Coordinates of C-alpha atoms in Angstrom, one line a residue:
M50 CA 21.8 -11.1 -32.9
P51 CA 21.2 -10.7 -29.5
A52 CA 23.9 -9.1 -27.4
A53 CA 25.7 -11.1 -24.4
G54 CA 23.6 -9.7 -21.4
S55 CA 19.9 -9.7 -22.6
T56 CA 17.5 -11.8 -20.9
A57 CA 15.7 -15.2 -21.8
R58 CA 12.6 -13.6 -19.7
H59 CA 11.0 -11.9 -22.6
A60 CA 10.7 -15.1 -25.1
G61 CA 7.0 -15.3 -26.2
I62 CA 5.7 -13.8 -23.0
A63 CA 3.3 -11.2 -23.3
V64 CA 1.6 -10.5 -19.7
S65 CA -0.8 -7.6 -19.1
I66 CA 0.2 -4.7 -16.7
A67 CA -3.2 -5.3 -15.3
E68 CA -2.4 -8.6 -14.3
W69 CA 0.4 -7.9 -12.2
I70 CA -1.6 -5.3 -10.6
D71 CA -4.5 -8.0 -10.3
N72 CA -2.4 -10.1 -8.7
S73 CA -0.8 -7.8 -6.1
I74 CA -4.6 -6.9 -5.0
R75 CA -5.3 -10.7 -4.4
R76 CA -2.0 -11.2 -2.5
T77 CA -1.8 -8.3 -0.2
P78 CA -5.4 -6.6 0.0
D79 CA -4.3 -4.8 3.1
R80 CA -1.0 -3.3 2.3
I81 CA -0.8 0.2 1.6
A82 CA -0.9 0.4 -2.4
T83 CA -0.7 4.3 -3.1
G84 CA -1.2 8.0 -1.3
T85 CA 0.5 10.7 -0.1
A86 CA 3.6 11.4 1.4
D87 CA 2.0 13.5 4.0
G88 CA -0.3 11.0 5.3
R89 CA -3.4 12.8 4.0
M90 CA -4.6 9.9 1.8
R91 CA -3.6 6.0 2.3
V92 CA -5.0 3.9 -0.2
S93 CA -4.9 0.1 0.4
Y94 CA -4.9 -2.4 -2.6
R95 CA -8.5 -3.3 -1.4
Q96 CA -9.6 0.2 -1.5
L97 CA -7.7 0.8 -4.9
H98 CA -10.0 -2.1 -6.1
E99 CA -13.1 -0.5 -4.9
L100 CA -12.4 2.9 -6.2
V101 CA -11.2 1.4 -9.8
R102 CA -14.0 -0.4 -10.2
A103 CA -16.4 2.4 -9.1
L104 CA -14.6 4.7 -11.6
A105 CA -15.0 2.2 -14.6
G106 CA -18.2 1.8 -14.1
Q107 CA -18.7 5.9 -14.2
L108 CA -16.4 6.1 -17.1
A109 CA -18.2 3.5 -19.3
E110 CA -21.9 5.3 -17.9
S111 CA -20.6 8.1 -19.5
G112 CA -19.9 6.6 -22.7
I113 CA -16.6 8.2 -23.0
A114 CA -14.4 4.8 -22.1
R115 CA -15.0 3.2 -25.5
T116 CA -14.8 6.3 -28.4
G117 CA -11.5 7.1 -27.6
P118 CA -8.4 7.7 -26.2
I119 CA -8.8 9.6 -22.4
G120 CA -6.7 12.5 -21.5
L121 CA -5.8 12.6 -18.3
Y122 CA -4.4 16.0 -17.1
C123 CA -2.8 15.5 -13.7
D124 CA 0.0 15.9 -11.3
N125 CA 1.3 13.1 -9.5
S126 CA -1.8 12.1 -7.0
P127 CA -4.0 9.9 -6.2
E128 CA -6.3 10.9 -8.8
F129 CA -3.9 10.1 -11.4
V130 CA -3.5 6.6 -10.5
I131 CA -7.3 5.9 -9.6
T132 CA -8.4 7.4 -13.2
L133 CA -5.2 5.8 -15.1
L134 CA -6.6 2.1 -13.9
G135 CA -10.0 3.4 -13.7
A136 CA -10.1 3.8 -17.6
W137 CA -8.0 0.4 -18.2
S138 CA -10.4 -1.1 -16.5
A139 CA -12.9 0.5 -18.6
G140 CA -11.3 -0.7 -22.0
A141 CA -10.1 2.9 -22.5
A142 CA -6.6 3.9 -23.1
V143 CA -4.8 6.8 -21.6
V144 CA -3.1 10.0 -22.6
P145 CA -1.1 11.7 -19.4
I146 CA -1.0 15.2 -20.2
D147 CA 1.5 17.7 -18.2
P148 CA -0.5 20.2 -16.5
Q149 CA 2.1 22.8 -17.0
L150 CA 1.7 23.0 -20.8
I151 CA 0.2 26.1 -22.1
A152 CA -2.7 26.0 -23.7
A153 CA -1.9 25.7 -27.0
E154 CA 0.4 22.6 -26.2
V155 CA -2.7 20.8 -24.2
E156 CA -5.2 21.4 -27.3
A157 CA -2.6 20.3 -29.9
R158 CA -1.8 16.8 -27.8
L159 CA -5.3 16.1 -27.2
T160 CA -6.1 16.6 -31.1
A161 CA -3.0 14.6 -32.1
V162 CA -4.7 11.5 -30.7
N163 CA -8.2 12.3 -30.9
A164 CA -9.0 12.5 -27.1
S165 CA -12.8 11.8 -26.7
A166 CA -12.3 13.4 -22.8
V167 CA -10.1 14.9 -20.9
V168 CA -10.2 14.1 -16.7
L169 CA -8.9 16.4 -13.9
P170 CA -8.8 16.5 -10.0
R171 CA -11.1 19.1 -9.4
R172 CA -8.2 21.2 -7.5
L173 CA -6.8 22.0 -11.1
R174 CA -10.2 22.9 -12.7
D175 CA -9.5 26.3 -12.9
F176 CA -5.7 26.0 -14.2
Y177 CA -7.3 23.5 -17.2
P178 CA -7.2 25.5 -20.8
A179 CA -9.6 24.3 -23.3
D180 CA -11.9 26.1 -25.1
P181 CA -15.9 25.0 -25.7
G182 CA -14.6 23.0 -28.9
A183 CA -12.4 20.7 -26.6
P184 CA -12.6 16.6 -25.9
S185 CA -15.6 16.7 -22.9
A186 CA -14.1 17.2 -19.3
F187 CA -14.7 15.4 -16.6
M188 CA -13.9 16.1 -12.4
V189 CA -12.9 13.2 -10.8
E190 CA -12.7 13.4 -6.5
I191 CA -11.7 10.8 -4.0
D192 CA -13.2 9.7 -0.8
A193 CA -10.7 7.0 0.5
A194 CA -11.9 6.8 3.5
G195 CA -15.6 6.0 2.3
N196 CA -14.4 3.8 -0.7
D197 CA -15.7 6.0 -2.8
V198 CA -14.9 8.2 -5.9
T199 CA -17.2 10.7 -8.1
L200 CA -16.9 11.4 -11.4
A201 CA -18.8 14.9 -12.6
G202 CA -19.1 16.1 -15.7
I203 CA -17.7 20.0 -16.0
R204 CA -18.9 20.5 -19.8
D205 CA -19.2 18.2 -22.5
G206 CA -17.7 19.3 -26.1
R207 CA -20.1 21.7 -27.3
G208 CA -19.8 23.8 -23.8
Q209 CA -22.6 22.1 -22.0
A210 CA -22.9 20.4 -18.7
A211 CA -22.2 16.6 -19.2
S212 CA -23.3 13.8 -16.4
A213 CA -22.2 10.4 -15.2
A214 CA -24.2 8.0 -14.0
R215 CA -22.6 5.1 -11.6
S216 CA -21.9 1.2 -12.4
R217 CA -19.4 -1.4 -11.1
S218 CA -19.1 -3.0 -14.4
A219 CA -15.7 -3.6 -15.4
R220 CA -13.2 -6.1 -17.3
S221 CA -9.2 -7.0 -17.1
P222 CA -7.1 -5.5 -20.4
E223 CA -6.0 -8.2 -22.7
A224 CA -2.1 -8.0 -23.3
T225 CA -2.6 -6.5 -26.8
D226 CA -4.8 -3.5 -25.4
L227 CA -3.7 -0.1 -26.2
A228 CA -3.1 1.2 -22.9
L229 CA -1.2 4.4 -23.1
L230 CA -0.4 7.1 -25.7
L231 CA 2.8 8.9 -24.6
F232 CA 4.8 12.1 -26.1
T233 CA 8.5 11.5 -26.5
T234 CA 10.3 14.8 -24.9
G235 CA 10.6 16.1 -28.4
S236 CA 14.3 17.0 -28.6
T237 CA 14.6 16.4 -32.3
G238 CA 11.4 18.4 -33.4
T239 CA 8.1 17.6 -32.6
P240 CA 7.0 15.0 -29.9
K241 CA 6.3 11.8 -31.2
I242 CA 3.3 9.9 -30.2
V243 CA 4.4 6.2 -28.7
P244 CA 1.9 3.9 -28.1
L245 CA 2.2 0.9 -25.4
T246 CA -0.3 -1.7 -24.7
H247 CA -0.7 -3.3 -21.6
G248 CA 1.5 -6.1 -22.9
N249 CA 4.1 -3.8 -23.4
L250 CA 4.1 -2.5 -20.1
G251 CA 3.8 -5.8 -18.4
A252 CA 7.3 -6.8 -20.1
S253 CA 9.3 -3.8 -19.2
V254 CA 7.4 -3.8 -15.6
A255 CA 8.6 -7.3 -15.5
G256 CA 12.6 -6.7 -16.1
I257 CA 12.6 -3.5 -13.2
V258 CA 10.8 -5.9 -10.6
S259 CA 13.0 -8.4 -11.8
T260 CA 16.3 -6.1 -11.6
Y261 CA 16.0 -4.4 -8.0
H262 CA 14.0 -7.4 -6.8
L263 CA 11.0 -4.8 -5.8
G264 CA 8.6 -6.7 -3.5
P265 CA 5.9 -5.6 -0.6
D266 CA 8.2 -4.4 1.9
D267 CA 9.5 -1.6 -0.7
A268 CA 8.0 1.8 -0.8
T269 CA 8.9 4.5 -3.0
L270 CA 8.5 8.2 -3.6
V271 CA 7.8 8.8 -7.1
I272 CA 8.8 12.4 -8.0
M273 CA 9.3 11.8 -11.6
P274 CA 6.5 13.4 -13.4
L275 CA 3.3 10.5 -14.2
F276 CA 3.3 12.2 -17.8
H277 CA 6.2 10.3 -18.6
G278 CA 7.7 6.9 -18.5
H279 CA 9.9 7.0 -15.9
G280 CA 8.0 7.9 -13.1
L281 CA 4.6 6.0 -14.7
V282 CA 5.9 2.6 -15.3
A283 CA 9.4 2.3 -12.7
G284 CA 8.1 4.3 -10.3
L285 CA 4.4 3.6 -9.9
L286 CA 3.7 0.7 -12.0
A287 CA 6.5 -1.9 -10.9
T288 CA 5.6 -0.4 -7.7
L289 CA 2.1 -1.6 -7.5
A290 CA 3.4 -4.8 -9.6
S291 CA 5.6 -5.9 -6.7
N292 CA 3.0 -5.2 -4.0
G293 CA 5.2 -2.3 -2.5
A294 CA 3.6 1.2 -2.0
A295 CA 4.3 4.0 -4.2
Y296 CA 3.7 7.1 -2.2
L297 CA 3.2 10.6 -4.0
P298 CA 4.6 13.6 -2.9
S299 CA 2.3 16.1 -1.4
T300 CA 2.5 19.3 -3.4
G301 CA 2.1 16.9 -6.7
R302 CA 5.6 17.0 -7.7
F303 CA 9.1 16.8 -6.9
S304 CA 10.0 19.5 -3.8
A305 CA 13.9 19.6 -2.7
H306 CA 12.8 21.1 0.3
L307 CA 10.4 18.6 1.3
F308 CA 11.8 15.5 0.1
W309 CA 13.9 14.1 3.0
D310 CA 10.8 14.9 5.1
E311 CA 8.7 13.0 2.7
I312 CA 11.2 9.8 2.3
A313 CA 11.4 9.4 6.4
S314 CA 7.8 9.8 6.9
S315 CA 6.9 7.4 4.5
R316 CA 9.7 5.0 5.0
V317 CA 11.1 4.7 1.5
T318 CA 13.3 2.2 0.7
W319 CA 14.2 3.5 -3.1
Y320 CA 13.7 5.9 -5.0
T321 CA 14.1 6.9 -8.9
A322 CA 15.3 10.2 -11.0
V323 CA 17.4 12.0 -13.6
P324 CA 20.7 13.2 -13.1
T325 CA 19.4 17.1 -12.3
V326 CA 17.4 15.7 -9.3
H327 CA 20.4 14.1 -7.9
Q328 CA 22.4 17.1 -8.5
I329 CA 20.2 19.1 -6.5
L330 CA 19.7 17.0 -3.9
L331 CA 23.8 16.7 -3.4
A332 CA 23.5 20.7 -3.6
R333 CA 21.1 20.6 -0.6
A334 CA 22.4 17.8 1.4
G335 CA 24.7 19.9 4.3
T336 CA 21.2 21.7 5.0
D337 CA 18.3 19.2 4.6
Y338 CA 19.6 15.6 4.4
P339 CA 18.9 14.3 8.1
A340 CA 22.4 12.7 9.0
D341 CA 21.2 11.7 12.6
T342 CA 18.3 9.3 11.5
P343 CA 19.6 8.5 8.0
P344 CA 16.5 7.1 5.7
A345 CA 17.3 3.3 5.2
L346 CA 17.7 2.9 1.8
R347 CA 17.9 -0.1 -0.4
F348 CA 19.3 1.6 -3.9
I349 CA 18.9 5.0 -5.8
R350 CA 18.3 4.6 -9.6
S351 CA 19.0 6.9 -11.8
S352 CA 17.5 6.8 -15.4
S353 CA 16.6 9.1 -18.7
A354 CA 19.7 10.9 -18.7
P355 CA 24.0 10.1 -18.7
L356 CA 24.6 10.5 -15.0
A357 CA 28.5 11.8 -14.2
Q358 CA 30.4 9.5 -12.0
E359 CA 31.0 12.5 -9.9
V360 CA 27.2 12.6 -9.0
L361 CA 27.1 8.8 -8.8
T362 CA 29.9 8.7 -5.8
S363 CA 29.4 11.7 -4.2
T364 CA 25.4 10.2 -4.0
Q365 CA 26.7 7.0 -2.6
E366 CA 28.9 8.7 0.1
H367 CA 26.5 11.3 1.0
F368 CA 23.1 9.2 1.4
G369 CA 24.7 5.8 2.4
A370 CA 22.8 3.8 -0.3
P371 CA 24.2 1.9 -3.9
M372 CA 23.6 4.0 -7.2
I373 CA 22.1 2.4 -10.1
P374 CA 22.6 3.8 -13.4
A375 CA 19.8 2.4 -15.7
Y376 CA 18.7 3.2 -19.4
G377 CA 15.4 3.3 -21.1
M378 CA 13.5 5.7 -23.5
T379 CA 9.8 6.0 -24.2
E380 CA 9.8 3.6 -27.2
T381 CA 10.9 0.3 -24.7
A382 CA 7.9 1.7 -22.1
H383 CA 10.8 3.0 -20.3
Q384 CA 13.8 0.6 -19.3
A385 CA 15.6 -1.1 -21.3
A386 CA 18.9 -1.6 -19.2
S387 CA 20.2 -1.3 -16.0
N388 CA 23.1 -2.2 -13.6
P389 CA 22.1 -4.8 -11.3
L390 CA 22.1 -4.6 -7.4
P391 CA 25.5 -5.2 -6.0
A392 CA 24.4 -8.3 -4.4
D393 CA 23.6 -9.6 -8.2
G394 CA 27.0 -8.5 -9.8
I395 CA 29.1 -6.1 -10.6
S396 CA 27.7 -2.4 -11.0
K397 CA 29.6 -1.0 -13.5
A398 CA 29.9 2.9 -13.0
A399 CA 30.7 4.3 -16.3
S400 CA 27.8 1.6 -17.8
V401 CA 24.2 1.9 -18.0
G402 CA 23.9 -2.1 -17.7
M403 CA 23.1 -4.9 -19.3
A404 CA 19.9 -5.7 -21.0
T405 CA 16.6 -6.2 -18.8
G406 CA 13.8 -7.9 -20.9
L407 CA 14.9 -7.0 -24.3
D408 CA 17.8 -7.5 -27.2
I409 CA 20.5 -5.2 -27.7
R410 CA 22.5 -4.7 -30.0
I411 CA 24.9 -2.6 -31.4
S412 CA 24.9 -1.7 -35.4
T413 CA 27.8 -0.4 -37.3
T414 CA 27.2 2.4 -39.9
G415 CA 26.7 -0.2 -42.6
G416 CA 23.9 -1.8 -40.4
A417 CA 26.2 -4.8 -39.2
A418 CA 26.1 -6.0 -35.8
A419 CA 29.1 -4.4 -34.1
A420 CA 31.8 -6.8 -32.2
A421 CA 32.3 -6.3 -28.6
G422 CA 34.1 -3.1 -28.1
E423 CA 33.0 -1.4 -31.2
T424 CA 31.2 1.5 -31.3
G425 CA 27.8 2.1 -33.2
E426 CA 24.5 2.8 -33.2
V427 CA 22.3 1.6 -30.3
C428 CA 19.3 -1.1 -31.2
V429 CA 17.3 -2.9 -29.1
R430 CA 14.3 -5.5 -29.9
G431 CA 11.7 -7.0 -27.3
P432 CA 8.3 -7.3 -26.0
A433 CA 8.2 -3.8 -24.3
L434 CA 9.3 -2.2 -27.5
T435 CA 6.3 -0.4 -29.3
S436 CA 5.1 -1.2 -32.7
G437 CA 5.7 1.8 -34.0
Y438 CA 4.7 5.9 -34.0
L439 CA 0.8 6.4 -34.2
N440 CA 0.1 8.2 -37.7
D441 CA 3.5 8.7 -38.4
P442 CA 4.5 5.9 -41.2
H443 CA 7.7 7.9 -42.2
A444 CA 9.5 8.3 -38.7
T445 CA 8.5 4.5 -38.1
T446 CA 9.7 3.0 -41.2
E447 CA 13.3 5.2 -40.4
A448 CA 13.3 4.2 -36.6
F449 CA 12.0 0.3 -37.1
R450 CA 14.1 -1.7 -39.4
G451 CA 13.8 -5.2 -39.0
G452 CA 12.1 -5.5 -35.8
W453 CA 14.8 -3.1 -34.5
F454 CA 14.5 0.2 -33.1
R455 CA 17.5 2.5 -33.7
T456 CA 17.9 4.6 -30.6
G457 CA 20.0 7.4 -32.3
D458 CA 22.1 6.7 -29.1
L459 CA 26.0 5.9 -29.8
G460 CA 27.5 3.1 -27.5
H461 CA 29.3 0.0 -27.3
V462 CA 28.7 -3.1 -25.5
D463 CA 31.5 -4.8 -23.6
S464 CA 32.6 -8.8 -23.6
A465 CA 30.4 -9.1 -20.7
G466 CA 27.3 -7.6 -22.1
Y467 CA 27.5 -4.2 -20.3
L468 CA 26.2 -1.1 -22.4
F469 CA 28.5 2.2 -22.6
L470 CA 26.7 5.1 -24.2
S471 CA 28.5 7.8 -26.2
G472 CA 25.9 10.6 -26.4
R473 CA 23.0 11.0 -28.7
I474 CA 24.2 10.8 -32.9
K475 CA 22.9 14.0 -33.2
D476 CA 24.3 15.7 -30.7
M477 CA 28.1 15.0 -31.5
I478 CA 29.7 17.8 -32.1
N479 CA 32.3 17.8 -35.6
R480 CA 35.1 20.0 -35.6
G481 CA 36.8 19.6 -38.5
G482 CA 36.3 16.1 -39.0
E483 CA 37.0 15.0 -35.2
K484 CA 34.0 13.9 -33.7
I485 CA 33.6 14.9 -30.0
A486 CA 30.9 13.9 -27.5
P487 CA 29.3 16.2 -25.4
L488 CA 29.2 13.6 -22.5
S489 CA 32.9 13.1 -22.5
V490 CA 33.4 17.0 -22.4
E491 CA 30.7 17.3 -19.5
A492 CA 32.2 14.5 -17.5
A493 CA 35.5 16.5 -17.4
L494 CA 34.2 20.0 -16.3
L495 CA 32.0 18.3 -13.7
S496 CA 34.9 16.5 -12.3
D497 CA 36.2 20.0 -10.9
P498 CA 34.5 20.4 -7.4
A499 CA 33.0 23.6 -8.5
V500 CA 30.6 22.5 -11.2
Q501 CA 27.3 21.6 -9.9
E502 CA 26.1 20.9 -13.8
A503 CA 27.6 21.3 -17.6
L504 CA 26.3 20.7 -20.8
A505 CA 28.6 21.2 -23.7
F506 CA 27.4 21.7 -27.4
P507 CA 28.2 22.7 -31.0
A508 CA 28.6 26.4 -31.9
P509 CA 29.6 27.8 -35.4
D510 CA 33.0 28.4 -36.4
A511 CA 34.8 30.0 -39.8
K512 CA 37.6 27.7 -39.4
Y513 CA 36.8 24.4 -38.4
G514 CA 33.1 24.5 -38.9
E515 CA 32.0 23.4 -35.1
Q516 CA 33.8 24.2 -32.3
V517 CA 33.4 23.4 -28.6
N518 CA 31.6 25.2 -26.2
A519 CA 29.8 24.7 -22.9
A520 CA 27.8 26.1 -20.1
V521 CA 28.2 25.3 -16.4
I522 CA 26.5 25.8 -13.0
L523 CA 28.6 26.3 -10.2
Q524 CA 28.2 24.7 -6.7
P525 CA 26.7 27.0 -4.3
G526 CA 29.4 29.4 -2.7
R527 CA 32.2 28.2 -5.1
R528 CA 33.9 30.3 -7.6
A529 CA 35.5 29.4 -11.2
T530 CA 36.8 31.1 -14.1
Q531 CA 36.9 30.2 -17.8
T532 CA 40.7 30.1 -17.5
E533 CA 40.5 27.6 -15.0
L534 CA 38.1 25.2 -15.9
Q535 CA 40.1 24.8 -19.6
Q536 CA 43.2 24.1 -17.5
H537 CA 41.3 21.3 -15.3
C538 CA 39.9 19.9 -18.5
R539 CA 43.7 19.6 -19.9
S540 CA 44.4 16.6 -18.1
L541 CA 41.3 14.9 -19.3
L542 CA 40.6 15.9 -22.7
S543 CA 42.4 16.0 -26.0
A544 CA 43.1 19.5 -26.5
F545 CA 40.5 20.3 -29.5
E546 CA 38.0 18.6 -27.0
I547 CA 38.5 21.6 -24.6
P548 CA 35.9 24.1 -24.7
V549 CA 36.6 27.3 -26.3
K550 CA 34.1 29.4 -24.5
I551 CA 32.3 28.5 -21.1
Y552 CA 29.2 30.2 -20.0
F553 CA 28.2 30.8 -15.9
L554 CA 24.5 30.4 -15.8
D555 CA 22.6 30.0 -12.9
Q556 CA 20.2 27.8 -14.6
F557 CA 19.4 25.6 -17.5
P558 CA 16.6 25.3 -19.6
R559 CA 14.9 21.8 -18.5
T560 CA 12.4 19.4 -20.4
A561 CA 9.4 18.3 -18.6
K562 CA 11.5 15.5 -17.2
G563 CA 14.2 18.0 -15.5
D564 CA 16.6 17.5 -17.6
A565 CA 19.1 19.9 -18.7
D566 CA 18.1 21.0 -22.3
R567 CA 21.3 20.9 -24.4
R568 CA 19.3 22.1 -27.5
A569 CA 17.6 24.8 -26.1
L570 CA 20.5 26.1 -24.4
A571 CA 22.9 26.0 -27.2
A572 CA 19.8 27.9 -29.5
T573 CA 19.3 30.6 -26.4
L574 CA 23.0 31.5 -26.5
A575 CA 23.6 31.6 -29.8
S576 CA 20.3 33.7 -30.1
D577 CA 22.1 35.9 -27.0

């Protein structure tokens, strides 16, 4: 049964993401589509169209476009954007690869998807870690001023030079065509491979554009990695689909030092990031934020990890824009729910909002639909949802039941349709039968002014099986002791929820998206 708050827009609709972008090119050919935030490169929608057509022809003539997915080894740069769209126009699916992965991980991912070739920008050529038996490698170079893009063969799969002829042929992908193969973050073990169609992406983008009223007057700085759905779908594709400008960091990745200068120079109206990035920006606000000439931000979006109330409130106070928590996952082509903008309704700070283009239901342990306010597993379905994992029937059978995807998240939906998350089912701490949500412990710790970041996790205990431990990073210049933080938690948590031990660290291990990695931290501390 669809939960309250799910939208009707998704019923029977399958619009290709390529259609969205084609419409943007026709409507606003002379507006900026993308470029670097330092002004080094600016690409209009008309130029984007020409560059994409040129590269699509070269990919087709090279013979790689129809032989399998194309790996894209690239950071957040114009080369990523042009190659992604060019590959789609040539009829190929794309596998974005994190350029910071070690050689073994890169090769394992390319092998897992049977990639036919890899495309990378010239400046990353020496960093591409491939042996002679790896897929053919091609180098892409963009001359935006001359409306020219060049695809040059570095070597083929046997170590010989490859070549690419030029052509102008291209086609628009259908909604059912495969667009992306994305890897999950792998927090529960080996990353799974999520195939997403052009229709999946189009449905997700429709929800994002509608929720935030994105349009041609909007610009964003895409600081989240483009090899994950957050930056790729919410930052890049939703912006291009709405005729906006998607600027890319001058360094190819998020830089706290350059962030506000790039926001100002690009006249950004909104940005999206994980809570860790918001915390970093807050910690540096006193020295970096241009308070005398503040940017005109419509809103700030947070997704991909739980957002603490303190971070939400402080961000709004310091940066003068509403903070909008959202919820999504790779399997739903990123966004599944979001709070509304202030003009559209009530934004409930403790909630991740209402469904955007999907149905959301809460399932009890017996599989029945939970009542409003009843906690259970969050399940979703709709046109943005992948049909299953690539080459993994067991994982697909476990996660997809009767058209619903079991997210592994615990939560409840209130009578108004707002979704509230309690944490990951596998992260719950079981202390002698008492189930403790790490998010609750972290929220209590984060409410102390001395704490910048917090992670709670289970530790083995001879009496209770597990006990609560936590680690914190303190605010610059602040001090606190374990006893002081435990005392602070006493008015906010039950006695059994208060961390028995608190570690004081300078940094946390991070996932590729920049989230604090709870399980890696627990494993590291346990080994120490």
